[in-house]
Amino acid sequence: MSTQNQQAEFGTRAVHAGHRVDPQTGAHAVPIYATSTFGYFDAQRGARLFAGEEPGFFYSRVLNPTVRAFEEKVANLEGTEDAVAFASGMGAASAIALTFLKSGDEVAFVGPLYGGTEGLLNEVMTQFGVTIREAHDLDALRGLLSERTKLVWLETPMNPTLGIIDLQAASELAHSVGALMVVDNTFATPYLTRPTEHGVDIVMHSATKYLSGHGDVIAGVVATRAELTEPLRGHGLRHIGAALGPFEAYLLIRGVKTLPLRMEKHCQNAAALAEALQGHPAVKHLYYPGLSDHPGHAVAARQMNGKFGGLVSLDLGTQDNAFAFLNALKLFTQAVSLGDVESLSSHPASTTHQLLGEETLARQGITPGLVRLSVGIEDSADLIADVMQALGKI
Ligand SMILES: *Cc1c(COP(=O)(O)O)cnc(C)c1O
């Protein structure tokens, strides 16, 4: 399927992929298969299921029908052969790291990554003899790669300063040393970016965010080719065990059906807010990839389907200004996470990124005045009015 068709049919596939009328009862919605185990009916079939000679369900840590419907939907939308769901985004990230790395291997990443992912790499994987190397752009990344590099890991847009990385260029670098390219696609979602169309090997998500969209689930998913999902399911679920529950999968299936509608509104609202904030005297710096002076604007325009996501960050100069602004907002709940239909606000330097320490924070532009807004799907005029009145309080 061409890239253009992938986009044109996206809305239809978001609704229909992974969905079938239940053959036993005719149930139209995917049922919540609340069962830990599955009868084999005869001993020979049990042996075949366990040997992998016959596909089928035998234990919900490894495969469950409701979870499978979610996996099929995500694989379809990402354009990959298969997908594996996990109990959280970090469950997905740790399955990738523990499946594809061994002692002596190296990982190179473009930082900052999500704090949990940096912790997994720098604090957990180093205990097992894996060396972690950090770059801040693709030029620096090139210098860190060697034949020992097995995974290259990045996020685009990055958090919280919304830097953009060219996925095609990054994949070519990773492949030049035989490494797998891993992209955390949580911020863009497959509606805006399908990383495997740009050469990426493994796509992961915190499905907690836009895929769910309603702030009521913790979940993760990895989408990639079948030769890689097989060991991911074997190690990540069978041996490590961060399995997604069927109730959460049901909520995710329901959420993903409206992903295109929600993303359109998130992107429209964020663009309108960024435009309204341009040149505002209280805003020292505005971070939004949709602005033509954003350094990643051209790459984002090409790589994100002509839209720029639902996050806007602004530097208000000082922590006092940032706190006064956050406390004055009425429609933006102060909380971590993002991608919910409700607008959320956060102060990265004192919360999610606090552990990085002052020097790293300064180097990465995570200043005391920086505020990150996850723009929801409320009416944009109300969101803009709320942000303007809050700016008036500083
Ligand atoms: C939230 C998040 C994660 C971690 O996901 P959980 O579902 O909270 O475990 C990983 N990557 C990114 C980019 C995130 O925003």
mmCIF file of C-alpha atoms and ligand atoms in Angstrom:
data_model
loop_
_atom_site.group_PDB
_atom_site.id
_atom_site.type_symbol
_atom_site.label_atom_id
_atom_site.label_comp_id
_atom_site.label_asym_id
_atom_site.label_seq_id
_atom_site.Cartn_x
_atom_site.Cartn_y
_atom_site.Cartn_z
ATOM 1 C CA MET A 1 0.000 0.000 0.000
ATOM 2 C CA SER A 2 1.375 3.446 -0.879
ATOM 3 C CA THR A 3 2.005 6.039 1.801
ATOM 4 C CA GLN A 4 -0.871 8.084 0.472
ATOM 5 C CA ASN A 5 -3.303 5.181 0.762
ATOM 6 C CA GLN A 6 -1.993 4.388 4.220
ATOM 7 C CA GLN A 7 -3.130 7.870 5.234
ATOM 8 C CA ALA A 8 -6.360 7.939 3.219
ATOM 9 C CA GLU A 9 -7.654 4.695 4.659
ATOM 10 C CA PHE A 10 -6.429 5.407 8.169
ATOM 11 C CA GLY A 11 -9.795 6.423 9.619
ATOM 12 C CA THR A 12 -11.492 3.321 8.273
ATOM 13 C CA ARG A 13 -8.742 1.056 9.536
ATOM 14 C CA ALA A 14 -8.722 2.732 12.971
ATOM 15 C CA VAL A 15 -12.357 1.634 13.296
ATOM 16 C CA HIS A 16 -12.261 -1.770 11.626
ATOM 17 C CA ALA A 17 -8.778 -3.292 11.994
ATOM 18 C CA GLY A 18 -8.628 -6.145 14.499
ATOM 19 C CA HIS A 19 -12.418 -6.180 14.700
ATOM 20 C CA ARG A 20 -14.610 -9.139 13.887
ATOM 21 C CA VAL A 21 -18.087 -10.060 15.031
ATOM 22 C CA ASP A 22 -17.692 -12.665 17.775
ATOM 23 C CA PRO A 23 -18.219 -16.031 15.985
ATOM 24 C CA GLN A 24 -19.814 -17.690 19.016
ATOM 25 C CA THR A 25 -22.392 -15.080 20.058
ATOM 26 C CA GLY A 26 -22.493 -12.458 17.307
ATOM 27 C CA ALA A 27 -21.365 -9.818 19.821
ATOM 28 C CA HIS A 28 -20.536 -6.680 17.823
ATOM 29 C CA ALA A 29 -18.061 -5.117 20.283
ATOM 30 C CA VAL A 30 -14.894 -7.108 21.009
ATOM 31 C CA PRO A 31 -15.771 -9.023 24.219
ATOM 32 C CA ILE A 32 -13.598 -8.720 27.323
ATOM 33 C CA TYR A 33 -12.214 -12.248 27.589
ATOM 34 C CA ALA A 34 -11.715 -12.242 31.358
ATOM 35 C CA THR A 35 -9.957 -15.563 31.594
ATOM 36 C CA SER A 36 -6.474 -16.503 32.718
ATOM 37 C CA THR A 37 -6.333 -19.875 30.971
ATOM 38 C CA PHE A 38 -7.934 -21.629 27.976
ATOM 39 C CA GLY A 39 -8.987 -25.281 27.636
ATOM 40 C CA TYR A 40 -7.119 -27.239 24.959
ATOM 41 C CA PHE A 41 -9.967 -29.784 24.488
ATOM 42 C CA ASP A 42 -7.512 -32.613 23.958
ATOM 43 C CA ALA A 43 -3.970 -33.378 25.066
ATOM 44 C CA GLN A 44 -2.580 -33.538 21.544
ATOM 45 C CA ARG A 45 -3.798 -29.988 20.821
ATOM 46 C CA GLY A 46 -2.270 -28.797 24.108
ATOM 47 C CA ALA A 47 1.086 -30.214 23.030
ATOM 48 C CA ARG A 48 0.810 -28.563 19.622
ATOM 49 C CA LEU A 49 -0.107 -25.152 21.150
ATOM 50 C CA PHE A 50 2.879 -25.264 23.498
ATOM 51 C CA ALA A 51 5.220 -26.355 20.722
ATOM 52 C CA GLY A 52 4.054 -23.394 18.616
ATOM 53 C CA GLU A 53 2.867 -25.826 15.915
ATOM 54 C CA GLU A 54 -0.710 -24.553 16.085
ATOM 55 C CA PRO A 55 -1.707 -20.925 16.701
ATOM 56 C CA GLY A 56 -4.160 -20.372 19.541
ATOM 57 C CA PHE A 57 -4.753 -19.201 23.060
ATOM 58 C CA PHE A 58 -3.520 -21.146 26.075
ATOM 59 C CA TYR A 59 -2.612 -18.607 28.780
ATOM 60 C CA SER A 60 -3.410 -14.889 28.962
ATOM 61 C CA ARG A 61 0.088 -13.807 29.960
ATOM 62 C CA VAL A 62 1.172 -14.817 26.457
ATOM 63 C CA LEU A 63 -1.951 -14.155 24.362
ATOM 64 C CA ASN A 64 -5.568 -13.197 25.085
ATOM 65 C CA PRO A 65 -8.288 -12.601 22.448
ATOM 66 C CA THR A 66 -9.193 -9.057 23.600
ATOM 67 C CA VAL A 67 -5.522 -8.082 23.813
ATOM 68 C CA ARG A 68 -4.934 -9.670 20.404
ATOM 69 C CA ALA A 69 -7.618 -7.459 18.803
ATOM 70 C CA PHE A 70 -5.770 -4.383 20.147
ATOM 71 C CA GLU A 71 -2.426 -5.716 18.863
ATOM 72 C CA GLU A 72 -3.888 -6.307 15.390
ATOM 73 C CA LYS A 73 -5.312 -2.768 15.301
ATOM 74 C CA VAL A 74 -1.969 -1.171 16.208
ATOM 75 C CA ALA A 75 0.019 -3.348 13.762
ATOM 76 C CA ASN A 76 -2.403 -2.357 11.007
ATOM 77 C CA LEU A 77 -2.161 1.381 11.787
ATOM 78 C CA GLU A 78 1.642 1.329 12.095
ATOM 79 C CA GLY A 79 1.869 -0.698 8.880
ATOM 80 C CA THR A 80 3.880 -3.479 10.542
ATOM 81 C CA GLU A 81 3.498 -7.255 10.283
ATOM 82 C CA ASP A 82 2.658 -7.645 13.967
ATOM 83 C CA ALA A 83 2.483 -5.976 17.381
ATOM 84 C CA VAL A 84 2.806 -7.072 21.012
ATOM 85 C CA ALA A 85 0.951 -5.309 23.849
ATOM 86 C CA PHE A 86 2.401 -4.745 27.312
ATOM 87 C CA ALA A 87 1.130 -3.635 30.718
ATOM 88 C CA SER A 88 2.778 -0.199 30.334
ATOM 89 C CA GLY A 89 4.996 1.826 28.038
ATOM 90 C CA MET A 90 7.910 0.933 30.315
ATOM 91 C CA GLY A 91 6.918 -2.748 30.091
ATOM 92 C CA ALA A 92 7.237 -2.377 26.312
ATOM 93 C CA ALA A 93 10.591 -0.553 26.581
ATOM 94 C CA SER A 94 12.054 -3.124 28.991
ATOM 95 C CA ALA A 95 10.901 -5.993 26.778
ATOM 96 C CA ILE A 96 12.791 -4.398 23.842
ATOM 97 C CA ALA A 97 15.951 -3.859 25.904
ATOM 98 C CA LEU A 98 15.939 -7.306 27.553
ATOM 99 C CA THR A 99 15.108 -9.130 24.315
ATOM 100 C CA PHE A 100 17.636 -7.529 21.985
ATOM 101 C CA LEU A 101 20.627 -6.714 24.237
ATOM 102 C CA LYS A 102 23.250 -8.851 25.937
ATOM 103 C CA SER A 103 26.404 -8.198 27.911
ATOM 104 C CA GLY A 104 29.029 -6.372 25.828
ATOM 105 C CA ASP A 105 26.459 -4.690 23.573
ATOM 106 C CA GLU A 106 25.978 -0.953 23.278
ATOM 107 C CA VAL A 107 22.930 1.290 22.934
ATOM 108 C CA ALA A 108 23.175 4.789 21.481
ATOM 109 C CA PHE A 109 20.328 7.197 22.057
ATOM 110 C CA VAL A 110 19.442 10.755 21.166
ATOM 111 C CA GLY A 111 18.556 12.450 24.464
ATOM 112 C CA PRO A 112 16.577 13.493 26.271
ATOM 113 C CA LEU A 113 14.442 10.354 26.143
ATOM 114 C CA TYR A 114 11.451 9.815 28.413
ATOM 115 C CA GLY A 115 12.853 9.713 31.982
ATOM 116 C CA GLY A 116 11.783 6.106 32.585
ATOM 117 C CA THR A 117 13.526 4.961 29.402
ATOM 118 C CA GLU A 118 16.757 6.752 30.330
ATOM 119 C CA GLY A 119 16.525 5.122 33.769
ATOM 120 C CA LEU A 120 15.991 1.680 32.210
ATOM 121 C CA LEU A 121 19.049 2.108 29.985
ATOM 122 C CA ASN A 122 21.408 3.927 32.362
ATOM 123 C CA GLU A 123 20.458 2.266 35.672
ATOM 124 C CA VAL A 124 19.120 -1.198 34.783
ATOM 125 C CA MET A 125 20.798 -2.303 31.554
ATOM 126 C CA THR A 126 24.250 -1.135 32.742
ATOM 127 C CA GLN A 127 23.931 -3.721 35.569
ATOM 128 C CA PHE A 128 24.075 -6.407 32.883
ATOM 129 C CA GLY A 129 27.199 -5.169 31.082
ATOM 130 C CA VAL A 130 25.436 -3.053 28.452
ATOM 131 C CA THR A 131 27.128 0.264 27.634
ATOM 132 C CA ILE A 132 24.896 3.295 27.018
ATOM 133 C CA ARG A 133 25.990 6.257 24.888
ATOM 134 C CA GLU A 134 24.056 9.522 24.661
ATOM 135 C CA ALA A 135 24.040 12.046 21.826
ATOM 136 C CA HIS A 136 22.012 15.230 21.386
ATOM 137 C CA ASP A 137 21.746 15.267 17.600
ATOM 138 C CA LEU A 138 22.398 13.001 14.628
ATOM 139 C CA ASP A 139 25.917 14.339 13.991
ATOM 140 C CA ALA A 140 26.958 13.447 17.529
ATOM 141 C CA LEU A 141 25.128 10.111 17.232
ATOM 142 C CA ARG A 142 27.239 9.161 14.191
ATOM 143 C CA GLY A 143 30.398 9.478 16.278
ATOM 144 C CA LEU A 144 29.082 7.081 18.958
ATOM 145 C CA LEU A 145 28.235 4.154 16.702
ATOM 146 C CA SER A 146 30.364 1.033 16.278
ATOM 147 C CA GLU A 147 29.858 -2.633 15.456
ATOM 148 C CA ARG A 148 29.028 -3.109 19.152
ATOM 149 C CA THR A 149 25.953 -0.835 18.825
ATOM 150 C CA LYS A 150 22.892 -3.110 18.710
ATOM 151 C CA LEU A 151 20.092 -0.590 19.300
ATOM 152 C CA VAL A 152 19.723 3.090 18.417
ATOM 153 C CA TRP A 153 16.839 4.682 20.343
ATOM 154 C CA LEU A 154 15.076 8.020 19.904
ATOM 155 C CA GLU A 155 11.823 9.959 20.270
ATOM 156 C CA THR A 156 10.408 12.581 17.920
ATOM 157 C CA PRO A 157 8.962 15.077 18.829
ATOM 158 C CA MET A 158 11.210 15.068 21.901
ATOM 159 C CA ASN A 159 10.044 15.864 25.409
ATOM 160 C CA PRO A 160 9.601 18.625 26.593
ATOM 161 C CA THR A 161 11.282 20.984 24.102
ATOM 162 C CA LEU A 162 9.668 19.275 21.054
ATOM 163 C CA GLY A 163 12.851 18.834 19.016
ATOM 164 C CA ILE A 164 12.384 16.922 15.754
ATOM 165 C CA ILE A 165 14.652 14.157 14.445
ATOM 166 C CA ASP A 166 14.816 13.022 10.805
ATOM 167 C CA LEU A 167 13.849 9.335 11.033
ATOM 168 C CA GLN A 168 15.178 8.381 7.596
ATOM 169 C CA ALA A 169 18.604 9.817 8.380
ATOM 170 C CA ALA A 170 18.657 8.193 11.834
ATOM 171 C CA SER A 171 17.669 4.787 10.419
ATOM 172 C CA GLU A 172 20.412 4.968 7.792
ATOM 173 C CA LEU A 173 22.966 5.696 10.528
ATOM 174 C CA ALA A 174 21.741 2.781 12.675
ATOM 175 C CA HIS A 175 21.763 0.387 9.734
ATOM 176 C CA SER A 176 25.278 1.464 8.678
ATOM 177 C CA VAL A 177 26.579 -0.422 11.763
ATOM 178 C CA GLY A 178 23.955 -3.190 11.669
ATOM 179 C CA ALA A 179 21.957 -1.850 14.659
ATOM 180 C CA LEU A 180 18.166 -1.941 15.017
ATOM 181 C CA MET A 181 16.493 1.490 14.984
ATOM 182 C CA VAL A 182 13.959 1.867 17.826
ATOM 183 C CA VAL A 183 11.551 4.818 17.854
ATOM 184 C CA ASP A 184 9.207 5.765 20.679
ATOM 185 C CA ASN A 185 6.250 7.084 18.643
ATOM 186 C CA THR A 186 4.116 8.091 21.661
ATOM 187 C CA PHE A 187 4.060 11.831 20.850
ATOM 188 C CA ALA A 188 3.353 11.583 17.106
ATOM 189 C CA THR A 189 1.093 8.464 17.004
ATOM 190 C CA PRO A 190 0.717 6.482 13.764
ATOM 191 C CA TYR A 191 -1.844 9.053 12.603
ATOM 192 C CA LEU A 192 0.958 11.611 12.155
ATOM 193 C CA THR A 193 4.062 9.440 11.688
ATOM 194 C CA ARG A 194 4.553 5.790 10.763
ATOM 195 C CA PRO A 195 8.257 5.326 11.562
ATOM 196 C CA THR A 196 8.653 2.073 9.600
ATOM 197 C CA GLU A 197 7.890 4.057 6.404
ATOM 198 C CA HIS A 198 11.151 5.906 7.185
ATOM 199 C CA GLY A 199 13.272 2.792 7.690
ATOM 200 C CA VAL A 200 12.710 2.327 11.445
ATOM 201 C CA ASP A 201 12.754 -1.303 12.661
ATOM 202 C CA ILE A 202 10.917 -1.204 15.999
ATOM 203 C CA VAL A 203 8.143 1.224 17.035
ATOM 204 C CA MET A 204 7.053 1.466 20.665
ATOM 205 C CA HIS A 205 4.285 3.416 22.370
ATOM 206 C CA SER A 206 3.153 4.380 25.774
ATOM 207 C CA ALA A 207 -0.463 3.534 24.854
ATOM 208 C CA THR A 208 -1.347 5.332 28.102
ATOM 209 C CA LYS A 209 -1.205 8.583 26.122
ATOM 210 C CA TYR A 210 -2.853 9.312 22.717
ATOM 211 C CA LEU A 211 -3.708 5.697 21.784
ATOM 212 C CA SER A 212 -5.957 5.419 24.843
ATOM 213 C CA GLY A 213 -6.722 9.133 24.743
ATOM 214 C CA HIS A 214 -8.927 9.188 27.812
ATOM 215 C CA GLY A 215 -6.443 9.061 30.675
ATOM 216 C CA ASP A 216 -7.920 5.878 32.143
ATOM 217 C CA VAL A 217 -5.380 3.184 31.208
ATOM 218 C CA ILE A 218 -1.683 2.352 31.655
ATOM 219 C CA ALA A 219 -0.490 0.333 28.640
ATOM 220 C CA GLY A 220 2.286 -0.134 26.102
ATOM 221 C CA VAL A 221 2.730 -1.706 22.685
ATOM 222 C CA VAL A 222 5.558 -2.581 20.278
ATOM 223 C CA ALA A 223 4.953 -2.809 16.527
ATOM 224 C CA THR A 224 7.528 -4.402 14.223
ATOM 225 C CA ARG A 225 8.155 -7.279 11.814
ATOM 226 C CA ALA A 226 7.105 -10.797 12.803
ATOM 227 C CA GLU A 227 10.687 -12.108 13.176
ATOM 228 C CA LEU A 228 11.105 -9.552 15.999
ATOM 229 C CA THR A 229 7.664 -9.816 17.657
ATOM 230 C CA GLU A 230 8.221 -13.537 18.154
ATOM 231 C CA PRO A 231 11.195 -13.119 20.534
ATOM 232 C CA LEU A 232 9.515 -10.035 22.080
ATOM 233 C CA ARG A 233 6.450 -12.091 23.006
ATOM 234 C CA GLY A 234 8.628 -14.996 24.134
ATOM 235 C CA HIS A 235 10.944 -12.961 26.365
ATOM 236 C CA GLY A 236 8.831 -9.912 27.124
ATOM 237 C CA LEU A 237 5.620 -11.749 28.010
ATOM 238 C CA ARG A 238 6.323 -15.438 28.523
ATOM 239 C CA HIS A 239 9.534 -14.939 30.529
ATOM 240 C CA ILE A 240 9.307 -11.405 31.942
ATOM 241 C CA GLY A 241 5.544 -11.094 32.138
ATOM 242 C CA ALA A 242 4.422 -7.448 31.806
ATOM 243 C CA ALA A 243 1.165 -8.597 30.160
ATOM 244 C CA LEU A 244 -1.714 -6.234 29.346
ATOM 245 C CA GLY A 245 -5.078 -7.170 30.904
ATOM 246 C CA PRO A 246 -8.171 -7.733 28.740
ATOM 247 C CA PHE A 247 -10.157 -4.900 30.350
ATOM 248 C CA GLU A 248 -7.391 -2.401 29.521
ATOM 249 C CA ALA A 249 -7.225 -3.811 25.971
ATOM 250 C CA TYR A 250 -10.974 -3.245 25.609
ATOM 251 C CA LEU A 251 -10.585 0.432 26.628
ATOM 252 C CA LEU A 252 -7.675 0.808 24.191
ATOM 253 C CA ILE A 253 -9.649 -0.677 21.277
ATOM 254 C CA ARG A 254 -12.408 1.816 22.026
ATOM 255 C CA GLY A 255 -9.891 4.653 22.266
ATOM 256 C CA VAL A 256 -7.976 3.909 19.060
ATOM 257 C CA LYS A 257 -11.207 3.963 17.010
ATOM 258 C CA THR A 258 -11.348 7.748 17.505
ATOM 259 C CA LEU A 259 -7.580 8.392 17.268
ATOM 260 C CA PRO A 260 -7.855 10.221 13.881
ATOM 261 C CA LEU A 261 -10.681 12.482 15.115
ATOM 262 C CA ARG A 262 -8.923 13.263 18.361
ATOM 263 C CA MET A 263 -5.530 13.899 16.736
ATOM 264 C CA GLU A 264 -7.064 16.315 14.232
ATOM 265 C CA LYS A 265 -8.546 18.333 17.105
ATOM 266 C CA HIS A 266 -5.408 18.133 19.295
ATOM 267 C CA CYS A 267 -3.301 19.399 16.372
ATOM 268 C CA GLN A 268 -5.756 22.181 15.434
ATOM 269 C CA ASN A 269 -6.024 23.383 19.037
ATOM 270 C CA ALA A 270 -2.252 23.303 19.611
ATOM 271 C CA ALA A 271 -1.603 25.197 16.353
ATOM 272 C CA ALA A 272 -4.218 27.839 17.247
ATOM 273 C CA LEU A 273 -2.754 28.237 20.735
ATOM 274 C CA ALA A 274 0.820 28.522 19.420
ATOM 275 C CA GLU A 275 -0.292 31.136 16.930
ATOM 276 C CA ALA A 276 -2.092 33.150 19.615
ATOM 277 C CA LEU A 277 1.007 33.033 21.835
ATOM 278 C CA GLN A 278 3.460 34.249 19.206
ATOM 279 C CA GLY A 279 5.001 37.547 20.244
ATOM 280 C CA HIS A 280 3.276 37.566 23.653
ATOM 281 C CA PRO A 281 5.477 39.692 25.952
ATOM 282 C CA ALA A 282 5.391 37.145 28.824
ATOM 283 C CA VAL A 283 6.586 34.271 26.617
ATOM 284 C CA LYS A 284 10.380 34.234 26.376
ATOM 285 C CA HIS A 285 10.441 31.274 24.023
ATOM 286 C CA LEU A 286 7.722 29.253 22.346
ATOM 287 C CA TYR A 287 8.342 25.623 21.329
ATOM 288 C CA TYR A 288 6.008 24.224 18.678
ATOM 289 C CA PRO A 289 7.207 22.350 15.550
ATOM 290 C CA GLY A 290 4.418 23.957 13.514
ATOM 291 C CA LEU A 291 6.047 27.398 13.784
ATOM 292 C CA SER A 292 8.158 28.225 10.732
ATOM 293 C CA ASP A 293 11.102 29.372 12.914
ATOM 294 C CA HIS A 294 11.226 26.018 14.798
ATOM 295 C CA PRO A 295 14.541 24.338 13.797
ATOM 296 C CA GLY A 296 12.757 21.047 13.028
ATOM 297 C CA HIS A 297 9.857 22.613 11.119
ATOM 298 C CA ALA A 298 10.775 21.389 7.623
ATOM 299 C CA VAL A 299 11.466 17.814 8.769
ATOM 300 C CA ALA A 300 8.292 17.791 10.874
ATOM 301 C CA ALA A 301 6.198 19.044 7.946
ATOM 302 C CA ARG A 302 7.461 16.141 5.830
ATOM 303 C CA GLN A 303 7.478 13.445 8.523
ATOM 304 C CA MET A 304 4.266 14.272 10.449
ATOM 305 C CA ASN A 305 1.679 14.331 7.700
ATOM 306 C CA GLY A 306 1.643 18.137 7.581
ATOM 307 C CA LYS A 307 0.523 18.405 11.219
ATOM 308 C CA PHE A 308 2.560 19.054 14.322
ATOM 309 C CA GLY A 309 1.061 17.284 17.327
ATOM 310 C CA GLY A 310 -0.790 18.396 20.420
ATOM 311 C CA LEU A 311 2.010 19.646 22.671
ATOM 312 C CA VAL A 312 3.126 23.247 23.123
ATOM 313 C CA SER A 313 5.927 24.308 25.480
ATOM 314 C CA LEU A 314 6.643 27.860 26.616
ATOM 315 C CA ASP A 315 9.450 29.446 28.550
ATOM 316 C CA LEU A 316 8.177 32.110 30.936
ATOM 317 C CA GLY A 317 11.617 33.208 32.159
ATOM 318 C CA THR A 318 11.568 32.142 35.813
ATOM 319 C CA GLN A 319 10.170 29.368 38.013
ATOM 320 C CA ASP A 320 8.048 31.954 39.854
ATOM 321 C CA ASN A 321 6.433 32.970 36.563
ATOM 322 C CA ALA A 322 5.916 29.343 35.550
ATOM 323 C CA PHE A 323 4.304 28.434 38.895
ATOM 324 C CA ALA A 324 2.063 31.539 38.878
ATOM 325 C CA PHE A 325 0.930 30.678 35.350
ATOM 326 C CA LEU A 326 0.269 27.000 36.159
ATOM 327 C CA ASN A 327 -1.664 27.851 39.323
ATOM 328 C CA ALA A 328 -3.838 30.345 37.411
ATOM 329 C CA LEU A 329 -4.863 27.934 34.614
ATOM 330 C CA LYS A 330 -8.428 26.689 34.998
ATOM 331 C CA LEU A 331 -8.909 24.238 32.096
ATOM 332 C CA PHE A 332 -5.443 22.613 32.225
ATOM 333 C CA THR A 333 -5.089 20.096 35.047
ATOM 334 C CA GLN A 334 -1.601 20.155 36.597
ATOM 335 C CA ALA A 335 -0.472 16.573 36.106
ATOM 336 C CA VAL A 336 2.135 14.525 34.265
ATOM 337 C CA SER A 337 1.114 12.452 31.245
ATOM 338 C CA LEU A 338 -0.243 13.758 27.944
ATOM 339 C CA GLY A 339 -2.540 12.889 25.106
ATOM 340 C CA ASP A 340 -5.790 12.898 27.078
ATOM 341 C CA VAL A 341 -8.932 14.568 25.733
ATOM 342 C CA GLU A 342 -8.572 16.901 28.749
ATOM 343 C CA SER A 343 -5.819 19.547 28.639
ATOM 344 C CA LEU A 344 -2.899 18.966 31.024
ATOM 345 C CA SER A 345 -0.029 21.180 32.182
ATOM 346 C CA SER A 346 3.329 20.427 33.759
ATOM 347 C CA HIS A 347 6.580 22.001 34.953
ATOM 348 C CA PRO A 348 9.247 19.535 33.726
ATOM 349 C CA ALA A 349 12.238 20.962 35.668
ATOM 350 C CA SER A 350 10.620 20.351 39.080
ATOM 351 C CA THR A 351 8.715 17.141 38.229
ATOM 352 C CA THR A 352 9.370 14.674 35.379
ATOM 353 C CA HIS A 353 12.901 15.885 34.631
ATOM 354 C CA GLN A 354 13.968 16.846 38.191
ATOM 355 C CA LEU A 355 16.411 13.913 38.525
ATOM 356 C CA LEU A 356 18.502 15.067 35.550
ATOM 357 C CA GLY A 357 20.253 17.704 37.695
ATOM 358 C CA GLU A 358 20.823 21.374 36.952
ATOM 359 C CA GLU A 359 23.642 21.033 34.411
ATOM 360 C CA THR A 360 21.805 18.551 32.176
ATOM 361 C CA LEU A 361 18.563 20.508 32.476
ATOM 362 C CA ALA A 362 20.308 23.686 31.327
ATOM 363 C CA ARG A 363 22.044 21.881 28.419
ATOM 364 C CA GLN A 364 18.716 20.435 27.243
ATOM 365 C CA GLY A 365 16.866 23.740 27.492
ATOM 366 C CA ILE A 366 14.668 22.510 30.347
ATOM 367 C CA THR A 367 14.828 25.855 32.105
ATOM 368 C CA PRO A 368 13.089 26.826 35.391
ATOM 369 C CA GLY A 369 10.603 28.891 33.348
ATOM 370 C CA LEU A 370 9.610 26.062 30.984
ATOM 371 C CA VAL A 371 5.976 24.873 31.024
ATOM 372 C CA ARG A 372 4.646 22.004 28.885
ATOM 373 C CA LEU A 373 1.007 22.023 27.790
ATOM 374 C CA SER A 374 -0.744 18.903 26.484
ATOM 375 C CA VAL A 375 -3.531 20.571 24.553
ATOM 376 C CA GLY A 376 -6.815 18.672 24.793
ATOM 377 C CA ILE A 377 -9.866 18.572 22.532
ATOM 378 C CA GLU A 378 -11.892 21.295 24.279
ATOM 379 C CA ASP A 379 -12.988 24.348 22.226
ATOM 380 C CA SER A 380 -9.853 26.204 21.176
ATOM 381 C CA ALA A 381 -11.271 29.656 22.006
ATOM 382 C CA ASP A 382 -11.776 28.517 25.621
ATOM 383 C CA LEU A 383 -8.244 27.121 25.868
ATOM 384 C CA ILE A 384 -6.695 30.268 24.391
ATOM 385 C CA ALA A 385 -8.731 32.498 26.719
ATOM 386 C CA ASP A 386 -7.629 30.410 29.703
ATOM 387 C CA VAL A 387 -3.930 30.587 28.761
ATOM 388 C CA MET A 388 -4.177 34.364 28.146
ATOM 389 C CA GLN A 389 -5.834 35.072 31.506
ATOM 390 C CA ALA A 390 -3.200 32.905 33.263
ATOM 391 C CA LEU A 391 -0.362 34.779 31.507
ATOM 392 C CA GLY A 392 -1.944 37.958 32.848
ATOM 393 C CA LYS A 393 -1.341 36.681 36.420
ATOM 394 C CA ILE A 394 2.462 36.623 36.177
HETATM 395 C C1 LIG B 1 4.676 8.021 29.309
HETATM 396 C C2 LIG B 1 5.775 7.673 28.373
HETATM 397 C C3 LIG B 1 6.468 6.466 28.486
HETATM 398 C C4 LIG B 1 6.195 5.475 29.600
HETATM 399 O O1 LIG B 1 4.937 4.891 29.443
HETATM 400 P P1 LIG B 1 4.041 4.312 30.656
HETATM 401 O O2 LIG B 1 2.823 3.841 29.963
HETATM 402 O O3 LIG B 1 3.826 5.425 31.625
HETATM 403 O O4 LIG B 1 4.857 3.197 31.259
HETATM 404 C C5 LIG B 1 7.437 6.179 27.534
HETATM 405 N N1 LIG B 1 7.720 7.047 26.532
HETATM 406 C C6 LIG B 1 7.093 8.231 26.422
HETATM 407 C C7 LIG B 1 7.448 9.151 25.306
HETATM 408 C C8 LIG B 1 6.094 8.583 27.327
HETATM 409 O O5 LIG B 1 5.467 9.777 27.209
#
